[in-house]
Short mmCIF file of C-alpha atoms and ligand atoms in Angstrom, two decimals:
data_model
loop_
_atom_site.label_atom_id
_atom_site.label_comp_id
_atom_site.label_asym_id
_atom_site.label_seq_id
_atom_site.Cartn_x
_atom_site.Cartn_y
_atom_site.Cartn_z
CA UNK X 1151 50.45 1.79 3.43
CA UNK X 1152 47.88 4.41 1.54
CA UNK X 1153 44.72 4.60 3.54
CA UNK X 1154 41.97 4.37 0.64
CA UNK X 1155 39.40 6.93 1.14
CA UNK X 1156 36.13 5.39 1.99
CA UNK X 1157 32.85 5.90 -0.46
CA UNK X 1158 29.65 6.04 -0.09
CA UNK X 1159 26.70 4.55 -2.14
CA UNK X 1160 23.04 5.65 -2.00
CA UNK X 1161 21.29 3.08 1.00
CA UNK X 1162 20.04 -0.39 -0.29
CA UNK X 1163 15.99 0.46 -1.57
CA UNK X 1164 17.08 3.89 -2.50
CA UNK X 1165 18.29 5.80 -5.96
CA UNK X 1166 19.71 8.91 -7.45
CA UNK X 1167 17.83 10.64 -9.69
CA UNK X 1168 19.94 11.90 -12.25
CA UNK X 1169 19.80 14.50 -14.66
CA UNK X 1170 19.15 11.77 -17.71
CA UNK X 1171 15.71 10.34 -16.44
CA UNK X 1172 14.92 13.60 -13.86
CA UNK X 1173 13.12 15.43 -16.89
CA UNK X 1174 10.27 12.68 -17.45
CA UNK X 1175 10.23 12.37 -13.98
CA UNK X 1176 9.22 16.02 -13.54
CA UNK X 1177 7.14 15.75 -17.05
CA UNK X 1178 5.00 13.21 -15.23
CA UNK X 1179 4.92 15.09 -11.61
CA UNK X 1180 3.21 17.99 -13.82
CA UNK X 1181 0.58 15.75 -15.35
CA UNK X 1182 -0.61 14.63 -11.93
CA UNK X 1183 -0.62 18.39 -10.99
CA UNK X 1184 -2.43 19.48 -13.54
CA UNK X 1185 -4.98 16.68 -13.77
CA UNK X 1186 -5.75 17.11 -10.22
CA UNK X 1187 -5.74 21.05 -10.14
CA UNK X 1188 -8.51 20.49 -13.16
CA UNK X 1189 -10.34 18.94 -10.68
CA UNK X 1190 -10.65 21.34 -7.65
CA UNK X 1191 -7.53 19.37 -5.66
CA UNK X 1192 -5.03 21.59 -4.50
CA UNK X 1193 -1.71 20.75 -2.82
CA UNK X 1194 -1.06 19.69 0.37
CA UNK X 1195 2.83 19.41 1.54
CA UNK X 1196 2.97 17.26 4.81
CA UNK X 1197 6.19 16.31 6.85
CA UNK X 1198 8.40 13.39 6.08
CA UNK X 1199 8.62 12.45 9.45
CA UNK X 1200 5.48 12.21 11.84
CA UNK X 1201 4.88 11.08 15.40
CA UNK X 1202 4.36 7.41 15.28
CA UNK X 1203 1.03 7.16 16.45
CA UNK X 1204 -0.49 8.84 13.23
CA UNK X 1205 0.38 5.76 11.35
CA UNK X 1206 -0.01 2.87 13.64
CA UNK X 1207 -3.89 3.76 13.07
CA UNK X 1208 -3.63 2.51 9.79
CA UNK X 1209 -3.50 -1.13 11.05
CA UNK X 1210 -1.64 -3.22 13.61
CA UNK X 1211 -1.95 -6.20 11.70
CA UNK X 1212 -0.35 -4.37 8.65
CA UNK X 1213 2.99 -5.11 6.80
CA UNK X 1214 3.38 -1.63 6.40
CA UNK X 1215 2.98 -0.58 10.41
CA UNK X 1216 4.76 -4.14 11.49
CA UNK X 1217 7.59 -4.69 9.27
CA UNK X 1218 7.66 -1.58 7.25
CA UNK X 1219 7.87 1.25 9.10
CA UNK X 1220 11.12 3.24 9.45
CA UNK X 1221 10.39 4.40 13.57
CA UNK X 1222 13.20 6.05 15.74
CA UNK X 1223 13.59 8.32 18.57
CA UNK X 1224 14.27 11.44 18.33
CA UNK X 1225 16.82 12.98 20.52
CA UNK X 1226 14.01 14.14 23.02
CA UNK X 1227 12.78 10.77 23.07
CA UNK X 1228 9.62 11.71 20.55
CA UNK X 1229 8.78 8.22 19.24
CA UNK X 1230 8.83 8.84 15.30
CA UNK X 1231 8.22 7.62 11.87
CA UNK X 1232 9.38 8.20 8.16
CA UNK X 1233 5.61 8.39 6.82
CA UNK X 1234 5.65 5.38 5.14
CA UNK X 1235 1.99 6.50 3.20
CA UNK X 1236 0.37 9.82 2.36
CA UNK X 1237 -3.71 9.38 3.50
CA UNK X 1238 -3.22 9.15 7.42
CA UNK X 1239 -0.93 12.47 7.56
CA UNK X 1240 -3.35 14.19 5.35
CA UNK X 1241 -6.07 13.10 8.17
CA UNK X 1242 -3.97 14.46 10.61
CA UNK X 1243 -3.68 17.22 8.61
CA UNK X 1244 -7.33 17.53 8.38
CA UNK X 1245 -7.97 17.18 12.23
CA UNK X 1246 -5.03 19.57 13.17
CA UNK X 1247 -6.60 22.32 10.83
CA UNK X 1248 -10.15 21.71 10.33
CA UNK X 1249 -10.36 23.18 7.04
CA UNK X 1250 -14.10 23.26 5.48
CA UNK X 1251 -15.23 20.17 3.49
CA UNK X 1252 -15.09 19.04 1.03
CA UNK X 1253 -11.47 19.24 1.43
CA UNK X 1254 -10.18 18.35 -2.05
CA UNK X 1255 -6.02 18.27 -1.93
CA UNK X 1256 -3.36 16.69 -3.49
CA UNK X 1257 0.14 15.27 -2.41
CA UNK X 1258 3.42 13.74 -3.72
CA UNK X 1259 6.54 13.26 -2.32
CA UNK X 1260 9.18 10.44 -1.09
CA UNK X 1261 7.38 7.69 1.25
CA UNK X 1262 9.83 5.15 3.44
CA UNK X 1263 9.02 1.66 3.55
CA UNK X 1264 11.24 -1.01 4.64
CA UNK X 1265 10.65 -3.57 1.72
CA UNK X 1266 12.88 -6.03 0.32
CA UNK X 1267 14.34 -4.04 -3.18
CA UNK X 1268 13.28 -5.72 -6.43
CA UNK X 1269 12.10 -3.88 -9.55
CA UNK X 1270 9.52 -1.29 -8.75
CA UNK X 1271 10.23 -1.74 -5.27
CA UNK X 1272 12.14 0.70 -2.99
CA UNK X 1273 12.58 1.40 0.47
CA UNK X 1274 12.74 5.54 -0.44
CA UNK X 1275 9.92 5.28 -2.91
CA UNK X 1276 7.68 8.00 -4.69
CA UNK X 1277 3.99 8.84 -5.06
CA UNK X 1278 1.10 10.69 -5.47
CA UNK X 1279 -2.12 11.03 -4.54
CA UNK X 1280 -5.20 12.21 -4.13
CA UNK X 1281 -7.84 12.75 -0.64
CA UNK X 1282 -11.40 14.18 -0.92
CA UNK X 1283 -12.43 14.68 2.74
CA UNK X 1284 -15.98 15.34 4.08
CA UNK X 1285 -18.48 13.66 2.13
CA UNK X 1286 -19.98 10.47 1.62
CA UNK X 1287 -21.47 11.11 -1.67
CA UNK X 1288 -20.39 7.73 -4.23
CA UNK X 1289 -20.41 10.27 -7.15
CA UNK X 1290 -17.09 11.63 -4.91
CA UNK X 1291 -15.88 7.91 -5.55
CA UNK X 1292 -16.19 8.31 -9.13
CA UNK X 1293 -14.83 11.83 -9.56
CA UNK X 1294 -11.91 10.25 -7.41
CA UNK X 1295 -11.71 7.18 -9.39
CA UNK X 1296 -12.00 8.75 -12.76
CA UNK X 1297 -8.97 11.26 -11.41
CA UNK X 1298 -6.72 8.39 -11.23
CA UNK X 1299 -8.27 7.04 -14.91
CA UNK X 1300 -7.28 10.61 -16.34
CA UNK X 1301 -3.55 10.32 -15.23
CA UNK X 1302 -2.83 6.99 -16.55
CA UNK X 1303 -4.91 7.69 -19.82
CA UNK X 1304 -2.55 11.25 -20.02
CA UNK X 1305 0.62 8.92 -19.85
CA UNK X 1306 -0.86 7.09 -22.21
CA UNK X 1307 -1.20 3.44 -20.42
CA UNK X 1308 -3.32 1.32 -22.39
CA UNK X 1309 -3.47 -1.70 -20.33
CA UNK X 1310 -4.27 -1.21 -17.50
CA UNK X 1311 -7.40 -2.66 -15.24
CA UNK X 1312 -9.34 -1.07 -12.62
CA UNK X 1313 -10.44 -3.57 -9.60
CA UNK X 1314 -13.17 -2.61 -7.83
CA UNK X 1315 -14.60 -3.65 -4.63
CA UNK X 1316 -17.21 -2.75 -1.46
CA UNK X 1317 -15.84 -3.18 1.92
CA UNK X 1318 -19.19 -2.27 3.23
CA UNK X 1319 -19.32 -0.01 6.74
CA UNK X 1320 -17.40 -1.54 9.90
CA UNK X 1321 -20.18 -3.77 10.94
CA UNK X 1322 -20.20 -5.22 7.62
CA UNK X 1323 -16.11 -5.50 7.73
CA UNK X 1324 -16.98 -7.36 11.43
CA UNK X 1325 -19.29 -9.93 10.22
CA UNK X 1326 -17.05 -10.69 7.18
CA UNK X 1327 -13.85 -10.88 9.43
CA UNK X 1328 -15.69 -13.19 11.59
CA UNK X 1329 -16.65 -15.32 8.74
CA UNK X 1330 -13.57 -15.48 6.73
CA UNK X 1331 -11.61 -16.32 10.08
CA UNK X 1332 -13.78 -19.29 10.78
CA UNK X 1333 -13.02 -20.53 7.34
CA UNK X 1334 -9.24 -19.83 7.37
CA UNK X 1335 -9.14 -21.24 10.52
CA UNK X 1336 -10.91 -24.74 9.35
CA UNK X 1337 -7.67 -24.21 6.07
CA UNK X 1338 -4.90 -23.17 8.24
CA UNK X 1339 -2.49 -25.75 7.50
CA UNK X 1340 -2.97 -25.39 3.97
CA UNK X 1341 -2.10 -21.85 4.03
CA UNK X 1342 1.46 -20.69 3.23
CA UNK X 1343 3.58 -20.29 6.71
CA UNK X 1344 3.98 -17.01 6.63
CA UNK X 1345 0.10 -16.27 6.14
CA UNK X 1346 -0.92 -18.78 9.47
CA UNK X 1347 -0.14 -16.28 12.20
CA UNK X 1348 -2.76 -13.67 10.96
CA UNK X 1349 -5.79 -15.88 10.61
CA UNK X 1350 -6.43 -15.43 14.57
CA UNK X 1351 -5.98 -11.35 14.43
CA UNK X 1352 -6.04 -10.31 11.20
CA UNK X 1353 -7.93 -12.89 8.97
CA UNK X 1354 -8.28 -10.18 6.34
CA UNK X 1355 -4.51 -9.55 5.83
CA UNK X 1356 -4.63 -13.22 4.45
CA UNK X 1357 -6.30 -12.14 1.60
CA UNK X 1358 -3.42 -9.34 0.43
CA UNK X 1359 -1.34 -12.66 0.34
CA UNK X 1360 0.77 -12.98 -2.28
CA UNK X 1361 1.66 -16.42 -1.69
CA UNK X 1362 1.22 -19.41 -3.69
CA UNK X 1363 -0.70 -21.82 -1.12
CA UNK X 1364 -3.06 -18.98 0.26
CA UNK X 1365 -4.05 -17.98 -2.89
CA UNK X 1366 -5.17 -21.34 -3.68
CA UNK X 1367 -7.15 -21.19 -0.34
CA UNK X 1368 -8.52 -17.87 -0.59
CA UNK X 1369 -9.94 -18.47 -3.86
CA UNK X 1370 -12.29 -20.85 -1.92
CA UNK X 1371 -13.06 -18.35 0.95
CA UNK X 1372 -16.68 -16.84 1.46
CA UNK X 1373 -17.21 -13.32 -0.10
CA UNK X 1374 -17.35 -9.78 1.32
CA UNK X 1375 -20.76 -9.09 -1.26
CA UNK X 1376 -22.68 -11.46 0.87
CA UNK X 1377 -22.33 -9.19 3.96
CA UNK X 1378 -23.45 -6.16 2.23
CA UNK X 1379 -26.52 -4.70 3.91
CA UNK X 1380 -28.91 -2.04 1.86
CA UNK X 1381 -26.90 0.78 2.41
CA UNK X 1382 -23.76 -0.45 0.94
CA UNK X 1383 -25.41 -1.50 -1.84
CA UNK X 1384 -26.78 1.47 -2.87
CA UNK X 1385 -23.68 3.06 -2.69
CA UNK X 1386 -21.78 0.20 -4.57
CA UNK X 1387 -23.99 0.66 -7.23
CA UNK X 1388 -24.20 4.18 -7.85
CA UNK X 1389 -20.57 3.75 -8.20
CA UNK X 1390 -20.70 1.10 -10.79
CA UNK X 1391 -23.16 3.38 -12.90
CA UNK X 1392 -20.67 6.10 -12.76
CA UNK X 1393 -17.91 4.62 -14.07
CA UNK X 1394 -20.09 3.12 -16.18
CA UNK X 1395 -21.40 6.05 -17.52
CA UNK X 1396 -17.91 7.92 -17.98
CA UNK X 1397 -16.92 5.10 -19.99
CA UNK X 1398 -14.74 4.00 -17.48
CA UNK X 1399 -13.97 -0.02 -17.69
CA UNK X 1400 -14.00 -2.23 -14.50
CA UNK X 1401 -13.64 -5.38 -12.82
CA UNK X 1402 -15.40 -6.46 -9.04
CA UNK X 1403 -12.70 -8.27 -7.58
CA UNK X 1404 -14.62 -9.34 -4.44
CA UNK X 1405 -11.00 -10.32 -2.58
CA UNK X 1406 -10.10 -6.53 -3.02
CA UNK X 1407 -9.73 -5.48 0.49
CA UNK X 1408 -6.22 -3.54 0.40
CA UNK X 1409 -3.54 -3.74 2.56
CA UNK X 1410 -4.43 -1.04 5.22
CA UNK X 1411 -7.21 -1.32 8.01
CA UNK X 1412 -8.98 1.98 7.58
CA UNK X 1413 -10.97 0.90 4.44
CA UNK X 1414 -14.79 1.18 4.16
CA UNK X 1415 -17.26 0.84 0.91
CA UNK X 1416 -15.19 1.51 -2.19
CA UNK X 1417 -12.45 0.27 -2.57
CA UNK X 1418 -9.90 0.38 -6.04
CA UNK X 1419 -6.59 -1.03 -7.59
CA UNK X 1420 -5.15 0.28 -10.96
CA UNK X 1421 -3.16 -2.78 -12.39
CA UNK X 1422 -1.05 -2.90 -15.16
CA UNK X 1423 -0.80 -6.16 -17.52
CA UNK X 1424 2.55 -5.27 -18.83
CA UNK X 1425 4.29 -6.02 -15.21
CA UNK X 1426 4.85 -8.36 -13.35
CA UNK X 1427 2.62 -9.43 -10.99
CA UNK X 1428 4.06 -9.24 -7.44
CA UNK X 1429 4.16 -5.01 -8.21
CA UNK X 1430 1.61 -4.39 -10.99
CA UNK X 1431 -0.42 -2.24 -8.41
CA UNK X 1432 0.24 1.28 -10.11
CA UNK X 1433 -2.27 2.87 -7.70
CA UNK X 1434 -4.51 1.84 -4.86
CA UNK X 1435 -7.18 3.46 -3.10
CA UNK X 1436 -10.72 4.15 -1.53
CA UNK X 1437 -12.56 4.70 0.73
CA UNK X 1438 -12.02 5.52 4.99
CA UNK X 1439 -14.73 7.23 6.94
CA UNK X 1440 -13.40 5.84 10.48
CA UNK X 1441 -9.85 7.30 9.97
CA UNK X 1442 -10.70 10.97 10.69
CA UNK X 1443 -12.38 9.67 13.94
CA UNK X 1444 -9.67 7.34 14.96
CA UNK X 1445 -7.27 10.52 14.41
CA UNK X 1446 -9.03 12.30 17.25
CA UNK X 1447 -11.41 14.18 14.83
CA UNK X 1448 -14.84 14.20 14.19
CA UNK X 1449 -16.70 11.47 12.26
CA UNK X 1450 -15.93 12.24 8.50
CA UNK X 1451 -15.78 10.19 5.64
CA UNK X 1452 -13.03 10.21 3.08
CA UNK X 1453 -11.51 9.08 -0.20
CA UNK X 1454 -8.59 9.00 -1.94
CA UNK X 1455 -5.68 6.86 -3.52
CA UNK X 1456 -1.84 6.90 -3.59
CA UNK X 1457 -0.43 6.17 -6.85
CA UNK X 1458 3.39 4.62 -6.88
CA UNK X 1459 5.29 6.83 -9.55
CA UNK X 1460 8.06 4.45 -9.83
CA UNK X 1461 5.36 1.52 -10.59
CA UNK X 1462 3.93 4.43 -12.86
CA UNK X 1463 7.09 4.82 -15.20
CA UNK X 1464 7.73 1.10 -14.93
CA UNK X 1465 4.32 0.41 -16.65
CA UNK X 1466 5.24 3.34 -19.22
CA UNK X 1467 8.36 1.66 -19.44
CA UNK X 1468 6.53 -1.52 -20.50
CA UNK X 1469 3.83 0.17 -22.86
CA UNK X 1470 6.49 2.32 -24.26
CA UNK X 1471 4.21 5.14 -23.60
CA UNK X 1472 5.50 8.60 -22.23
CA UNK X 1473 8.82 9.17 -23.56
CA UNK X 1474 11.54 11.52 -22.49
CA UNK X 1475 10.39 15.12 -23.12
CA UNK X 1476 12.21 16.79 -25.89
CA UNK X 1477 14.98 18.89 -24.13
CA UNK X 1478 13.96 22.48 -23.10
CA UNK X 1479 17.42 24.31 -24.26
CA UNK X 1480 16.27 26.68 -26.92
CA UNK X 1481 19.30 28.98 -27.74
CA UNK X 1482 23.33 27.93 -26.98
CA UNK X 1483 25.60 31.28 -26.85
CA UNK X 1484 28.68 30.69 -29.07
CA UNK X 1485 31.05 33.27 -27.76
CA UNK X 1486 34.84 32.78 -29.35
CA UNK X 1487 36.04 36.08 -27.94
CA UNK X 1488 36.64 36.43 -24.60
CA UNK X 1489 33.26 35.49 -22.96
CA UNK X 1490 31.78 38.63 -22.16
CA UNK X 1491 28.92 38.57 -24.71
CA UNK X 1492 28.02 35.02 -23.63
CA UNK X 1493 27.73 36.06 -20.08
CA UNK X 1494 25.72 39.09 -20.69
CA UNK X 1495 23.39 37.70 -23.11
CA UNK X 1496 22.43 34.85 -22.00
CA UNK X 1497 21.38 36.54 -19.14
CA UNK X 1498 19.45 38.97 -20.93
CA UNK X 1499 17.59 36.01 -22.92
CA UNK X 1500 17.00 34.15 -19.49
CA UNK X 1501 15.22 37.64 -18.42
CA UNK X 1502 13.15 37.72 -21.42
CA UNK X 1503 11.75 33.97 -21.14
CA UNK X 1504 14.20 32.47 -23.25
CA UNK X 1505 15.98 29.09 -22.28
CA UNK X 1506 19.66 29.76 -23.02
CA UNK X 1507 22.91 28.01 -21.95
CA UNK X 1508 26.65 28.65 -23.24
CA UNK X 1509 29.90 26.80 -22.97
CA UNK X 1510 32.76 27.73 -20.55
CA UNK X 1511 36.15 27.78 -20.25
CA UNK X 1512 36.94 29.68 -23.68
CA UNK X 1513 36.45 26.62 -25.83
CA UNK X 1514 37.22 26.35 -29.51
CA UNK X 1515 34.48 27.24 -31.90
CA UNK X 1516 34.17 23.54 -32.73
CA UNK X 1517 33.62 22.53 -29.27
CA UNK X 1518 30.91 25.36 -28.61
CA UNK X 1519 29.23 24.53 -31.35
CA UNK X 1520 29.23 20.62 -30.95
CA UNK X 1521 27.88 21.30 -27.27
CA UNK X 1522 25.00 23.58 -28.84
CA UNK X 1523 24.24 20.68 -30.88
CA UNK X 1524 24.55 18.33 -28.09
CA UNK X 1525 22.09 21.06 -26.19
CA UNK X 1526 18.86 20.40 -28.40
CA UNK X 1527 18.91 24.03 -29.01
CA UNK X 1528 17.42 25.41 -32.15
CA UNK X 1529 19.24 28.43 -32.68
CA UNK X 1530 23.34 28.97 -31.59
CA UNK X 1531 23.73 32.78 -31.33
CA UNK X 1532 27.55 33.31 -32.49
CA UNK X 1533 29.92 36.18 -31.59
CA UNK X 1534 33.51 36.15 -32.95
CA UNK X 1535 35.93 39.20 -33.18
CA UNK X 1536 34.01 40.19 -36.26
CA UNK X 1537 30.54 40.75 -34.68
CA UNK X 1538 32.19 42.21 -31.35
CA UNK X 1539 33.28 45.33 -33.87
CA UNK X 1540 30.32 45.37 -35.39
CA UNK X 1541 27.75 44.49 -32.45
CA UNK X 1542 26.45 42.00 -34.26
CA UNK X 1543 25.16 38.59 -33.56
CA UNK X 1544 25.19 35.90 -36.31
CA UNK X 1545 21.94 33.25 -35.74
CA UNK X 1546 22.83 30.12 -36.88
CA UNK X 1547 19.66 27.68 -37.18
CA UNK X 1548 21.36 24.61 -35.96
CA UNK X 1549 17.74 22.51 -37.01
CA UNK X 1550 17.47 23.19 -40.22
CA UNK X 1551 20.46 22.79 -42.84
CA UNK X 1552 18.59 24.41 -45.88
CA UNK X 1553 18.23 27.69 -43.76
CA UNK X 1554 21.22 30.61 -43.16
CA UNK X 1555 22.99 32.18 -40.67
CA UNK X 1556 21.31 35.57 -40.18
CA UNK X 1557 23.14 38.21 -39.05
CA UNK X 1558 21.50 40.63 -36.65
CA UNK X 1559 22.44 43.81 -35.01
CA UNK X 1560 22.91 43.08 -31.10
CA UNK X 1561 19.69 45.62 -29.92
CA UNK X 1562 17.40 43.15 -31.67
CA UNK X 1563 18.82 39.80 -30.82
CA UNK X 1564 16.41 39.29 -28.12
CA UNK X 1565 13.27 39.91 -30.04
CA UNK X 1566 14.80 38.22 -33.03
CA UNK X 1567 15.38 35.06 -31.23
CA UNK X 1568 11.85 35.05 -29.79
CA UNK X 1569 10.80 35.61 -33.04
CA UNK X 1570 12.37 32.97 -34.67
CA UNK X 1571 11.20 30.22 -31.79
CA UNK X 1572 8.19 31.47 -31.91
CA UNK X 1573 7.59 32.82 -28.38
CA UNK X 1574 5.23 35.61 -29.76
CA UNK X 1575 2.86 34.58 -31.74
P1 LIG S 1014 2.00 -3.57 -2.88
O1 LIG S 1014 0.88 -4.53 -2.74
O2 LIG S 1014 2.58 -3.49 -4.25
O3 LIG S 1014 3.03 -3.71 -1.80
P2 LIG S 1014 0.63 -1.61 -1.33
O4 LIG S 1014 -0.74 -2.10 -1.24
O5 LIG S 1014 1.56 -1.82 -0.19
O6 LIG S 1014 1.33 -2.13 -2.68
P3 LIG S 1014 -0.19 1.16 -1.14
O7 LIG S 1014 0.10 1.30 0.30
O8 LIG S 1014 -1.58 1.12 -1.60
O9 LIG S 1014 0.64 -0.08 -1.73
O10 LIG S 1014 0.60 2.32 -1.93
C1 LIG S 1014 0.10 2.88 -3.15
C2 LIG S 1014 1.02 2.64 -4.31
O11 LIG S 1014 2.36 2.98 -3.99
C3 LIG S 1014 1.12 1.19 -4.73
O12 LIG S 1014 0.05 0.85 -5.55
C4 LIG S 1014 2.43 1.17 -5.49
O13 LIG S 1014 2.26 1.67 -6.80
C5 LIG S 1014 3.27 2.14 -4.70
N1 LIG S 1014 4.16 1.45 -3.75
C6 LIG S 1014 3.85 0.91 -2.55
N2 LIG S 1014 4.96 0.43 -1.95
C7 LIG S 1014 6.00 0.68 -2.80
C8 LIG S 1014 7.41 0.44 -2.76
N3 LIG S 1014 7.99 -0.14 -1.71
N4 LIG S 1014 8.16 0.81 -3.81
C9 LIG S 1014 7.61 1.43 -4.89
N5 LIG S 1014 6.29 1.70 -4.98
C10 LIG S 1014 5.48 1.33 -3.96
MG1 LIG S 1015 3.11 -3.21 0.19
#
């Protein structure tokens, strides 16, 4: 009997990214760059793997830190985690280094989550974000807010709908809790089973529910505004006339409160109406000033959000907004002697700036020239046994049918070609 070799697919939750979508995928990493180095954020590259006890701040009661995480031990025994979220690890960052605020930085990367897999869902999933440490200032929450705004309007999302909500300071959040869980606990039978064990611990998890039957009984549920005191509302509001004077559209979605415990004042959702509902959060964020503390560092506020790029392609996906970017090969090398001049010159066109591929393996003229096609190039440089005598190279413009093939002597080829795709002007 043959023994069949065994094979090996990518883990359940997880993907390839393959050559075919990996060019929007990097087109849309660069927009977040960019928007965010426009901004005064610069990068910030944390671990993937962290000791567990920077995340389990973010919230006992938490899906994330009780179902979700990916923990293990390392082979001293360290008690780790795949970060399964970007904001506490930049707060440990923070803490670690104590750079001087405000500390404006970016971040994106692969986060670990162990989900159950449906559409826009993975357990190896992708985002980025955004953290603005050190100040309490709400026109922070708007510059923060409006950052997130810029991306999606630069992908060119149309519908999409920013939630907004105050989770007040920690006293506030106490009071609320306290209210809400006397209420859920009058309505815990007509809450969906999975929702009932939280209402004693975590009475605010219940309203991240999903679930049919708690939504129904959360829509009834008292309201965080009603706890605000005057300090909260002041900042609320200055928010609200921020976004209202960038132009900036917005809901108050009072049952707001985000899935993580470390939330204070602001608090933000972008949805998109083009998916479906159980993962139309394209990016979620706000406000933390007890993190920093709870990290071991000094009382700080902070703000940020994490937006899911997956989600954020799905929702592009949906809008048919932010196609594939044109392909970047600007000159094939069509070399039908014996290889030499393809090797060289592309080379030499790589140097100068140029993108430039070639074919191997001494394929027919045909063939080079179908792959050149195939390339998105603009121009195929030719050599055959003639233009080796002569050192020549023949230009073919492989875009444009009414125009020639040029024929150029081989010390100009470079600056022709950059010429002709106009790199200098
Ligand atoms: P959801 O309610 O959809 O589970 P969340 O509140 O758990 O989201 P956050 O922790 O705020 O999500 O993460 C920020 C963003 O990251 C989300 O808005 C979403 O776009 C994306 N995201 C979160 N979890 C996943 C996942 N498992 N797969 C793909 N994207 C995700
Ligand atoms: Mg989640």
């Amino acid at each position: 009997m043959s023994k069949k070799a065994n094979t090996f697919q990518t883990p359940i939750g997880t993907r390839d990214l393959l050559p075919g979508e990996s060019a929007r995928w990097e087109a849309v990493v660069e927009v977040f760059s960019s928007v965010a180095s426009r901004s005064g954020f610069a990068l910030v590259d944390t671990p993937l793997f962290e000791d567990i006890g920077v995340f389990s701040r973010i919230g006992e009661g938490t899906d994330v830190v009780g179902k979700e995480m990916y923990e293990f031990h390392d082979r001293s025994e360290r008690h780790m985690a795949l970060r399964p979220e970007g904001t506490a690890a930049i707060c440990r960052s923070f803490v670690q280094h104590r750079p001087p605020v405000p500390w404006k930085v970016y971040y994106r990367g692969p986060y670990f989550r162990y989900e159950a897999p449906q559409a826009g869902r993975f357990r190896q999933f992708h985002q980025f974000g955004i953290e603005s440490i050190g100040s309490d200032d709400p026109d922070i929450d708007v510059e923060v807010i409006a950052l997130g705004w810029n991306v999606l309007q630069s992908v060119g999302l149309k519908q999409v709908n920013l939630l907004l909500n105050s989770m007040g300071d920690a006293n506030t959040r106490k009071q609320y809790q306290q209210s809400l869980g006397d209420f859920l606990e009058g309505r815990v039978l007509d809450l969906d089973e999975e929702d009932r064990s939280k209402v004693a611990s975590h009475p605010l998890r219940v309203l991240d529910s999903k679930r049919r039957a708690t939504q129904s009984v959360i829509a009834q549920a008292p309201l965080i505004e009603e706890f605000l005191d005057g300090d909260a509302k002041a900042h609320f509001e200055r928010v609200q006339e921020g976004l209202n004077a960038l132009n900036i559209p917005f809901t108050i979605e009072p049952k707001l409160v985000r899935g993580l415990d470390y939330y204070t004042h602001t608090t933000f959702e972008f949805q998109s109406q083009a998916l479906e509902s159980a993962q139309n959060t394209v990016c979620g964020g706000g406000r933390y000033n007890g993190l920093i503390e709870e990290l071991g560092g000094p009382p700080t506020p902070g703000i940020g959000f994490g937006m899911g790029i997956e989600r954020l392609l799905l929702a592009c996906d949906a809008e048919g907004s932010f196609p594939d970017p044109p392909p970047k090969t600007q000159v094939w090398v069509v070399d039908v002697t014996d290889g030499s001049s393809a090797r060289d010159l592309t080379q030499l066109l790589r140097a100068d700036g140029v993108v430039a591929d070639r074919s191997f393996d001494g394929r027919s003229m045909r063939s080079q020239i179908r792959s050149a096609d195939r390339s998105g190039a603009q121009l195929a440089l030719i050599i055959g046994e003639q233009e080796l005598e002569e050192a020549t190279i023949s230009i073919r413009m492989l875009r444009d049918s009414a125009a020639d093939q040029i024929v150029v002597p081989r010390e100009e080829v470079v600056s022709q070609v950059r010429q002709l795709l106009g790199l200098d002007s």
